[in-house]
Short mmCIF file of C-alpha atoms in Angstrom, two decimals:
data_model
loop_
_atom_site.label_atom_id
_atom_site.label_comp_id
_atom_site.label_asym_id
_atom_site.label_seq_id
_atom_site.Cartn_x
_atom_site.Cartn_y
_atom_site.Cartn_z
CA MET A 18 37.98 -12.66 -9.80
CA SER A 19 36.63 -15.69 -7.55
CA GLY A 20 33.91 -18.41 -7.55
CA GLU A 21 30.92 -18.16 -5.02
CA ASP A 22 32.50 -20.57 -2.54
CA GLN A 23 36.19 -19.58 -2.84
CA GLN A 24 38.11 -16.71 -1.77
CA THR A 25 40.18 -13.85 -3.33
CA PRO A 26 43.96 -13.46 -2.40
CA GLY A 27 44.22 -11.96 1.04
CA THR A 28 40.64 -12.91 2.18
CA ASP A 29 39.36 -12.54 5.40
CA GLY A 30 36.86 -15.23 5.19
CA GLU A 31 34.45 -13.94 3.11
CA PRO A 32 34.41 -14.24 -0.79
CA GLY A 33 36.28 -11.01 -1.93
CA GLY A 34 37.11 -10.56 1.72
CA ASP A 35 40.39 -8.73 0.90
CA GLY A 36 38.37 -5.60 -0.43
CA ILE A 37 38.99 -6.02 -4.23
CA ARG A 38 35.18 -5.86 -5.01
CA GLY A 39 34.51 -3.11 -2.60
CA SER A 40 37.62 -0.93 -3.02
CA ALA A 41 37.48 2.56 -4.30
CA LEU A 42 38.63 2.17 -7.99
CA GLY A 43 37.58 5.62 -9.26
CA THR A 44 38.29 5.23 -12.88
CA ALA A 45 41.04 2.95 -12.59
CA PRO A 46 40.53 -0.34 -14.72
CA VAL A 47 41.92 -2.35 -11.82
CA PRO A 48 43.21 -2.05 -8.40
CA LEU A 49 45.89 0.12 -7.71
CA SER A 50 48.74 -0.73 -5.07
CA VAL A 51 52.28 0.84 -3.87
CA LEU A 52 55.37 -1.42 -3.61
CA ASP A 53 57.92 0.66 -1.41
CA LEU A 54 61.69 0.19 -1.85
CA VAL A 55 62.18 2.41 1.23
CA THR A 56 64.87 4.14 -0.65
CA VAL A 57 67.59 6.41 0.90
CA GLY A 58 68.52 9.32 -1.00
CA ALA A 59 71.74 11.14 -1.23
CA GLY A 60 72.17 13.54 2.01
CA SER A 61 69.51 11.64 3.99
CA THR A 62 69.14 8.80 6.27
CA ALA A 63 67.54 5.40 6.74
CA THR A 64 65.71 7.05 9.76
CA ALA A 65 64.17 9.34 7.18
CA ALA A 66 63.83 6.74 4.95
CA VAL A 67 61.40 4.69 7.34
CA ARG A 68 59.74 7.93 8.29
CA THR A 69 58.92 8.38 4.61
CA ALA A 70 57.60 4.62 4.39
CA VAL A 71 54.98 5.62 7.19
CA GLU A 72 53.77 8.56 5.12
CA LEU A 73 53.56 6.97 1.94
CA ALA A 74 51.40 4.31 3.63
CA CYS A 75 49.28 6.67 5.16
CA THR A 76 49.06 8.38 1.87
CA ALA A 77 48.20 5.16 -0.01
CA GLU A 78 45.29 4.35 2.46
CA ARG A 79 44.01 7.84 2.72
CA ARG A 80 43.84 7.87 -1.17
CA GLY A 81 42.04 4.41 -1.76
CA PHE A 82 45.15 2.33 -3.01
CA HIS A 83 44.63 -1.35 -2.20
CA ARG A 84 47.97 -2.73 -1.05
CA TYR A 85 51.38 -1.53 0.42
CA TRP A 86 54.16 -4.05 0.26
CA VAL A 87 57.69 -3.55 0.98
CA ALA A 88 60.43 -5.79 -0.64
CA GLU A 89 63.59 -7.50 1.12
CA HIS A 90 66.93 -6.34 -0.59
CA HIS A 91 70.26 -6.57 1.40
CA SER A 92 73.58 -4.62 1.14
CA MET A 93 72.33 -1.80 -1.01
CA PRO A 94 72.85 1.49 0.69
CA GLY A 95 70.08 3.20 -1.07
CA VAL A 96 67.36 0.66 0.14
CA ALA A 97 66.22 0.37 3.76
CA SER A 98 64.14 -2.65 3.50
CA SER A 99 66.33 -5.59 4.53
CA SER A 100 63.65 -6.70 7.15
CA PRO A 101 60.08 -6.43 5.78
CA ALA A 102 58.38 -7.87 8.84
CA VAL A 103 60.00 -5.04 10.86
CA LEU A 104 58.80 -2.45 8.88
CA LEU A 105 55.56 -3.82 8.39
CA ALA A 106 54.97 -4.07 12.14
CA HIS A 107 55.90 -0.46 12.64
CA ILE A 108 53.46 0.59 9.46
CA ALA A 109 50.71 -1.53 10.71
CA ALA A 110 50.75 0.62 13.93
CA HIS A 111 50.24 3.91 11.67
CA THR A 112 47.17 2.58 9.34
CA ASP A 113 44.13 0.97 9.78
CA ARG A 114 42.73 -0.30 6.65
CA ILE A 115 45.14 -0.82 3.85
CA ARG A 116 46.34 -4.22 3.13
CA LEU A 117 50.25 -4.59 4.19
CA GLY A 118 52.55 -7.34 2.84
CA SER A 119 55.74 -8.60 1.34
CA GLY A 120 56.82 -7.88 -2.20
CA GLY A 121 58.50 -10.25 -1.18
CA VAL A 122 60.38 -12.13 1.43
CA MET A 123 63.08 -13.98 -0.12
CA LEU A 124 62.18 -17.65 1.15
CA PRO A 125 65.67 -19.24 0.46
CA ASN A 126 67.19 -16.59 2.79
CA HIS A 127 65.16 -17.77 5.95
CA ALA A 128 64.01 -21.06 7.94
CA PRO A 129 60.39 -21.29 6.83
CA LEU A 130 59.22 -21.57 10.61
CA VAL A 131 60.94 -18.17 11.25
CA ILE A 132 58.66 -16.47 8.44
CA ALA A 133 55.61 -18.32 9.58
CA GLU A 134 56.46 -16.74 13.22
CA GLN A 135 56.92 -13.38 11.89
CA PHE A 136 53.87 -13.30 9.71
CA GLY A 137 51.89 -14.91 12.41
CA THR A 138 52.62 -12.29 14.60
CA LEU A 139 51.99 -9.38 11.90
CA GLU A 140 48.67 -10.98 11.54
CA ALA A 141 47.83 -10.69 15.28
CA MET A 142 48.91 -7.06 14.97
CA ALA A 143 46.59 -6.43 11.92
CA PRO A 144 44.40 -8.96 11.49
CA GLY A 145 42.82 -9.75 8.03
CA ARG A 146 45.47 -7.04 6.56
CA VAL A 147 48.72 -9.07 5.94
CA ASP A 148 50.17 -10.62 2.65
CA LEU A 149 52.84 -13.00 2.40
CA GLY A 150 54.59 -12.56 -1.08
CA LEU A 151 57.68 -14.71 -1.21
CA GLY A 152 60.46 -14.85 -3.91
CA ARG A 153 63.10 -17.35 -4.85
CA ALA A 154 66.07 -15.08 -5.43
CA PRO A 155 68.42 -13.73 -2.90
CA GLY A 156 67.64 -10.24 -3.11
CA THR A 157 71.25 -9.27 -3.30
CA ASP A 158 74.58 -10.29 -4.81
CA GLY A 159 76.20 -13.87 -4.42
CA ALA A 160 78.46 -12.90 -1.56
CA THR A 161 75.74 -11.28 0.77
CA ALA A 162 73.59 -14.44 -0.12
CA ALA A 163 76.20 -16.72 0.96
CA ALA A 164 76.49 -14.65 4.53
CA LEU A 165 72.84 -14.65 4.75
CA ARG A 166 72.48 -18.37 4.24
CA ARG A 167 75.58 -19.54 5.60
CA THR A 168 76.26 -21.79 2.51
CA GLU A 169 78.20 -21.37 -0.70
CA ARG A 170 75.81 -23.72 -2.23
CA LEU A 171 73.32 -20.67 -3.44
CA HIS A 172 71.67 -22.68 -6.23
CA GLU A 173 70.50 -25.53 -3.62
CA GLY A 174 68.37 -22.73 -1.92
CA ALA A 175 66.66 -21.90 -5.23
CA ASP A 176 66.09 -25.53 -6.31
CA GLU A 177 64.33 -26.23 -3.00
CA PHE A 178 61.98 -23.27 -3.21
CA PRO A 179 58.94 -25.48 -3.86
CA GLN A 180 59.76 -28.12 -0.75
CA GLN A 181 60.37 -25.05 1.24
CA LEU A 182 57.18 -23.44 0.11
CA ALA A 183 55.37 -26.56 1.03
CA GLU A 184 56.95 -26.48 4.68
CA LEU A 185 56.03 -22.96 4.88
CA THR A 186 52.50 -23.70 4.12
CA ARG A 187 52.35 -26.54 6.69
CA PHE A 188 53.69 -24.26 9.17
CA LEU A 189 51.39 -21.49 8.62
CA ASP A 190 48.23 -24.12 8.70
CA ASP A 191 49.85 -26.20 11.50
CA SER A 192 49.08 -29.17 9.21
CA PHE A 193 52.06 -31.52 9.50
CA PRO A 194 50.89 -35.25 9.50
CA ASP A 195 51.36 -37.45 12.32
CA GLY A 196 54.89 -39.18 11.95
CA HIS A 197 56.33 -36.22 10.40
CA PRO A 198 59.49 -34.74 12.14
CA TYR A 199 57.84 -31.50 12.37
CA ALA A 200 54.40 -32.58 13.55
CA ARG A 201 55.14 -31.56 17.09
CA ILE A 202 56.47 -28.13 16.25
CA HIS A 203 54.09 -25.32 16.01
CA ALA A 204 54.37 -21.66 14.43
CA VAL A 205 53.25 -19.19 17.31
CA PRO A 206 50.98 -17.10 16.61
CA GLY A 207 49.40 -19.72 14.56
CA PRO A 208 46.24 -22.34 14.49
CA VAL A 209 47.82 -24.52 17.48
CA GLN A 210 46.56 -21.65 20.12
CA ALA A 211 43.19 -22.69 18.95
CA THR A 212 43.66 -26.47 20.29
CA ALA A 213 44.81 -25.21 23.65
CA PRO A 214 42.19 -25.28 26.43
CA GLY A 215 40.04 -22.19 26.02
CA GLY A 216 41.61 -21.38 22.58
CA VAL A 217 40.05 -19.80 19.89
CA GLN A 218 40.88 -20.22 16.16
CA SER A 219 41.53 -17.09 14.55
CA PRO A 220 39.74 -16.54 11.12
CA HIS A 221 42.85 -15.06 9.67
CA ARG A 222 46.07 -16.41 7.78
CA PRO A 223 48.43 -14.68 5.83
CA PRO A 224 47.77 -15.52 2.23
CA LEU A 225 50.53 -16.69 0.19
CA TRP A 226 51.62 -15.07 -3.04
CA LEU A 227 54.32 -16.30 -5.30
CA LEU A 228 56.62 -13.53 -6.97
CA GLY A 229 58.94 -13.92 -9.92
CA SER A 230 60.57 -11.98 -12.79
CA SER A 231 60.61 -15.29 -14.94
CA GLY A 232 58.67 -18.55 -15.61
CA PHE A 233 59.61 -20.67 -12.64
CA SER A 234 57.25 -19.06 -9.99
CA ALA A 235 54.78 -18.25 -12.71
CA ARG A 236 54.48 -22.05 -13.49
CA LEU A 237 54.69 -22.87 -9.76
CA ALA A 238 51.92 -20.30 -8.58
CA GLY A 239 49.63 -21.40 -11.32
CA THR A 240 49.96 -25.33 -10.52
CA LEU A 241 49.43 -24.24 -6.76
CA GLY A 242 46.25 -22.16 -7.73
CA LEU A 243 47.96 -19.33 -5.82
CA PRO A 244 47.92 -15.47 -6.72
CA PHE A 245 50.98 -14.35 -8.80
CA ALA A 246 52.83 -11.17 -8.90
CA PHE A 247 55.54 -10.34 -11.57
CA ALA A 248 58.18 -8.04 -11.45
CA HIS A 249 57.61 -5.90 -14.94
CA HIS A 250 59.50 -2.98 -13.25
CA PHE A 251 62.79 -4.79 -14.01
CA SER A 252 61.96 -7.47 -16.36
CA ALA A 253 59.51 -5.92 -18.67
CA ALA A 254 60.17 -8.04 -21.58
CA ASN A 255 59.54 -11.64 -19.85
CA THR A 256 55.92 -9.93 -18.38
CA VAL A 257 53.40 -11.31 -20.98
CA PRO A 258 55.22 -14.64 -21.36
CA ALA A 259 55.11 -14.94 -17.76
CA LEU A 260 51.49 -14.24 -17.53
CA ASP A 261 50.59 -16.29 -20.32
CA LEU A 262 52.46 -19.48 -18.59
CA TYR A 263 50.72 -18.59 -14.93
CA ARG A 264 47.31 -18.81 -16.77
CA ALA A 265 47.76 -21.83 -18.85
CA SER A 266 49.04 -23.54 -15.63
CA PHE A 267 46.69 -22.48 -13.34
CA ARG A 268 44.63 -25.25 -11.66
CA PRO A 269 41.71 -23.78 -9.28
CA SER A 270 42.38 -24.24 -5.52
CA GLU A 271 40.82 -23.48 -2.26
CA VAL A 272 42.43 -19.93 -2.53
CA LEU A 273 41.40 -19.07 -6.21
CA ALA A 274 38.83 -20.37 -8.60
CA GLU A 275 40.47 -18.20 -11.40
CA PRO A 276 44.23 -16.74 -11.95
CA TYR A 277 44.71 -13.75 -10.17
CA ALA A 278 48.04 -11.60 -11.34
CA LEU A 279 49.52 -8.50 -10.09
CA ILE A 280 52.18 -6.49 -11.98
CA GLY A 281 54.74 -4.17 -10.27
CA VAL A 282 55.30 -1.39 -12.47
CA SER A 283 57.57 1.74 -12.11
CA ALA A 284 55.62 4.99 -12.58
CA LEU A 285 56.08 8.66 -11.56
CA ALA A 286 53.76 11.74 -12.05
CA ALA A 287 54.62 15.08 -11.83
CA GLU A 288 52.72 18.54 -12.74
CA ASP A 289 55.17 18.76 -16.18
CA GLU A 290 56.50 16.14 -18.32
CA ARG A 291 60.17 17.65 -17.78
CA GLU A 292 59.93 17.55 -14.07
CA ALA A 293 59.22 13.81 -14.16
CA LEU A 294 61.91 12.98 -16.54
CA ARG A 295 64.45 15.06 -14.34
CA GLN A 296 63.09 12.93 -11.34
CA VAL A 297 63.11 9.21 -12.74
CA ARG A 298 66.81 9.97 -14.24
CA THR A 299 68.04 9.37 -10.48
CA GLY A 300 66.51 5.77 -10.35
CA ALA A 301 68.11 4.95 -13.93
CA LEU A 302 71.71 6.31 -12.74
CA ALA A 303 71.31 4.61 -9.26
CA MET A 304 70.47 1.32 -11.46
CA ILE A 305 73.79 1.72 -13.42
CA ARG A 306 75.73 1.86 -10.36
CA LEU A 307 73.76 -1.27 -8.85
CA ARG A 308 74.32 -3.20 -11.99
CA THR A 309 78.25 -2.24 -12.39
CA GLY A 310 78.83 -3.25 -8.68
CA ARG A 311 78.82 0.16 -7.18
CA PRO A 312 75.69 0.50 -5.30
CA GLY A 313 74.93 3.70 -3.51
CA LEU A 314 72.29 6.19 -2.26
CA VAL A 315 69.86 7.42 -4.62
CA PRO A 316 71.36 10.30 -6.31
CA SER A 317 69.69 13.94 -6.55
CA PRO A 318 68.22 14.94 -9.75
CA GLU A 319 71.26 17.60 -9.69
CA GLU A 320 73.73 14.81 -9.68
CA ALA A 321 72.10 12.89 -12.25
CA ALA A 322 71.72 15.81 -14.67
CA ALA A 323 75.45 16.50 -14.50
CA HIS A 324 76.66 13.07 -14.84
CA HIS A 325 78.07 12.30 -18.19
CA PHE A 326 76.73 9.02 -19.43
CA SER A 327 78.73 6.96 -21.90
CA ASP A 328 77.38 5.45 -24.78
CA ILE A 329 76.63 2.26 -23.01
CA GLU A 330 75.04 3.96 -20.32
CA GLN A 331 72.73 6.02 -22.22
CA ASP A 332 71.49 2.97 -24.20
CA PHE A 333 70.78 1.60 -20.70
CA VAL A 334 69.07 4.71 -19.62
CA ASP A 335 66.93 4.77 -22.63
CA SER A 336 66.08 1.25 -22.29
CA TRP A 337 65.37 1.69 -18.37
CA LEU A 338 63.39 4.83 -19.05
CA GLY A 339 61.29 3.03 -21.74
CA ASN A 340 59.53 0.62 -18.95
CA VAL A 341 59.04 3.52 -16.76
CA VAL A 342 55.40 5.19 -16.98
CA HIS A 343 56.44 8.92 -16.44
CA GLY A 344 55.10 12.30 -17.08
CA THR A 345 52.01 14.43 -16.53
CA PRO A 346 49.13 12.55 -14.24
CA ASP A 347 47.07 12.21 -17.46
CA ALA A 348 50.24 10.61 -19.27
CA VAL A 349 50.83 8.18 -16.48
CA ARG A 350 47.11 7.36 -16.27
CA GLN A 351 46.96 6.49 -20.20
CA GLY A 352 50.43 4.62 -19.68
CA LEU A 353 48.76 2.44 -16.91
CA ASP A 354 45.79 1.91 -18.43
CA ASP A 355 47.33 0.68 -21.55
CA LEU A 356 49.86 -1.63 -19.52
CA ALA A 357 46.64 -3.20 -17.94
CA LYS A 358 44.89 -3.71 -21.09
CA ARG A 359 48.16 -5.23 -22.94
CA THR A 360 48.85 -7.51 -20.00
CA GLY A 361 45.42 -8.27 -18.64
CA ALA A 362 46.80 -7.79 -15.13
CA ASP A 363 44.30 -8.10 -12.52
CA GLU A 364 46.00 -5.24 -10.26
CA LEU A 365 48.80 -3.00 -10.99
CA MET A 366 51.26 -2.18 -8.10
CA ILE A 367 53.09 1.25 -8.70
CA THR A 368 56.41 1.77 -7.44
CA ALA A 369 57.94 5.44 -7.66
CA ASN A 370 61.41 5.82 -7.28
CA ALA A 371 62.84 9.20 -6.85
CA HIS A 372 65.45 11.01 -4.51
CA THR A 373 62.96 12.38 -1.84
CA GLY A 374 60.03 11.01 -0.22
CA GLU A 375 58.04 14.22 -0.92
CA VAL A 376 58.57 13.82 -4.78
CA ARG A 377 57.26 10.12 -4.44
CA ARG A 378 54.19 10.95 -2.05
CA ARG A 379 53.07 13.72 -4.44
CA SER A 380 53.41 11.34 -7.52
CA TYR A 381 50.96 9.12 -5.68
CA ASP A 382 48.57 11.73 -4.86
CA LEU A 383 48.65 13.02 -8.71
CA ILE A 384 47.88 9.60 -9.77
CA ALA A 385 45.12 9.12 -7.37
CA ASP A 386 43.90 12.32 -8.84
CA ALA A 387 44.07 11.39 -12.45
CA TYR A 388 41.94 8.29 -11.59
CA GLY A 389 39.27 10.12 -9.20
CA LEU A 390 40.18 8.06 -6.31
CA PRO A 391 38.73 9.90 -3.04
CA ARG A 392 40.62 12.12 -0.83
CA ALA A 393 39.63 10.64 2.87
#
């Protein structure tokens, strides 16, 4: 994945330092990771969802998954991940080895200096384990985005994404040139501490990833030589075109000698196919409600089974489930293998949407068993 003198995504200063070469793959074709939306099921609470997030991260670490990421969402009752940095700090205190990161932080919602400070702090808490994934969408509806950004000019934030990214990178590296208005401003924790009397340079800096569900971030990630994560789990039709664009646009950088593409994929395994289908239908109903302006908690399997789907809704369910890898552990393994082969992805990041944390945790265990991952 990387050249002899260049670093893989998430490096800790050595080629391959993020553990890709040395991770326990079992029989998996590529590293497997976890994307957790920290979902809140009907009848449960955000407190329980955060507790589940810790349990899932510990399970992922114990079973040899490579990364555990959380995603920024807002104004969605069923998703308790509005503050990725806060969640990651909590999870870092309960894990030792697994890489932790954002999939992603929505850059236009925040001042770049604030993100650099937050992730510099996370890096100090969990040295060499933190990824900073960035998106350009708001992670919510337009009205909520306006409340977050304190402006009605929402497109302006997305259009300025490359400039915001460059500013964030400068803060992370403490590299504004002399004469720049921000040259005397420093993100702390950060490199500036090494220049103070008695300071020692940290060998770690959160690596940047670009996230996307279309071609914009794919092209930008390629041009900048950054790793790229694509949201296959909700934009499956665009996956192959976006990855092709990323690879065609790629220019070697100090970070990567070759493209590195991760894709997020919805997958849920259960002991039998019928139970897996019963569980994933809850996510389909939750998505219907979200897309029709009625976001809520993740419904139970019983509620989903009792729901009368209109013809239009059923068409959506059929289309949605067509992009969710679900069934027995062997069936899920086959589906993930086929997806990795079809897309050429370098890493698969699995998100398991279900009503309860126990169902999701069990799914990750079953998938790990199917690939022969260790039981640490």
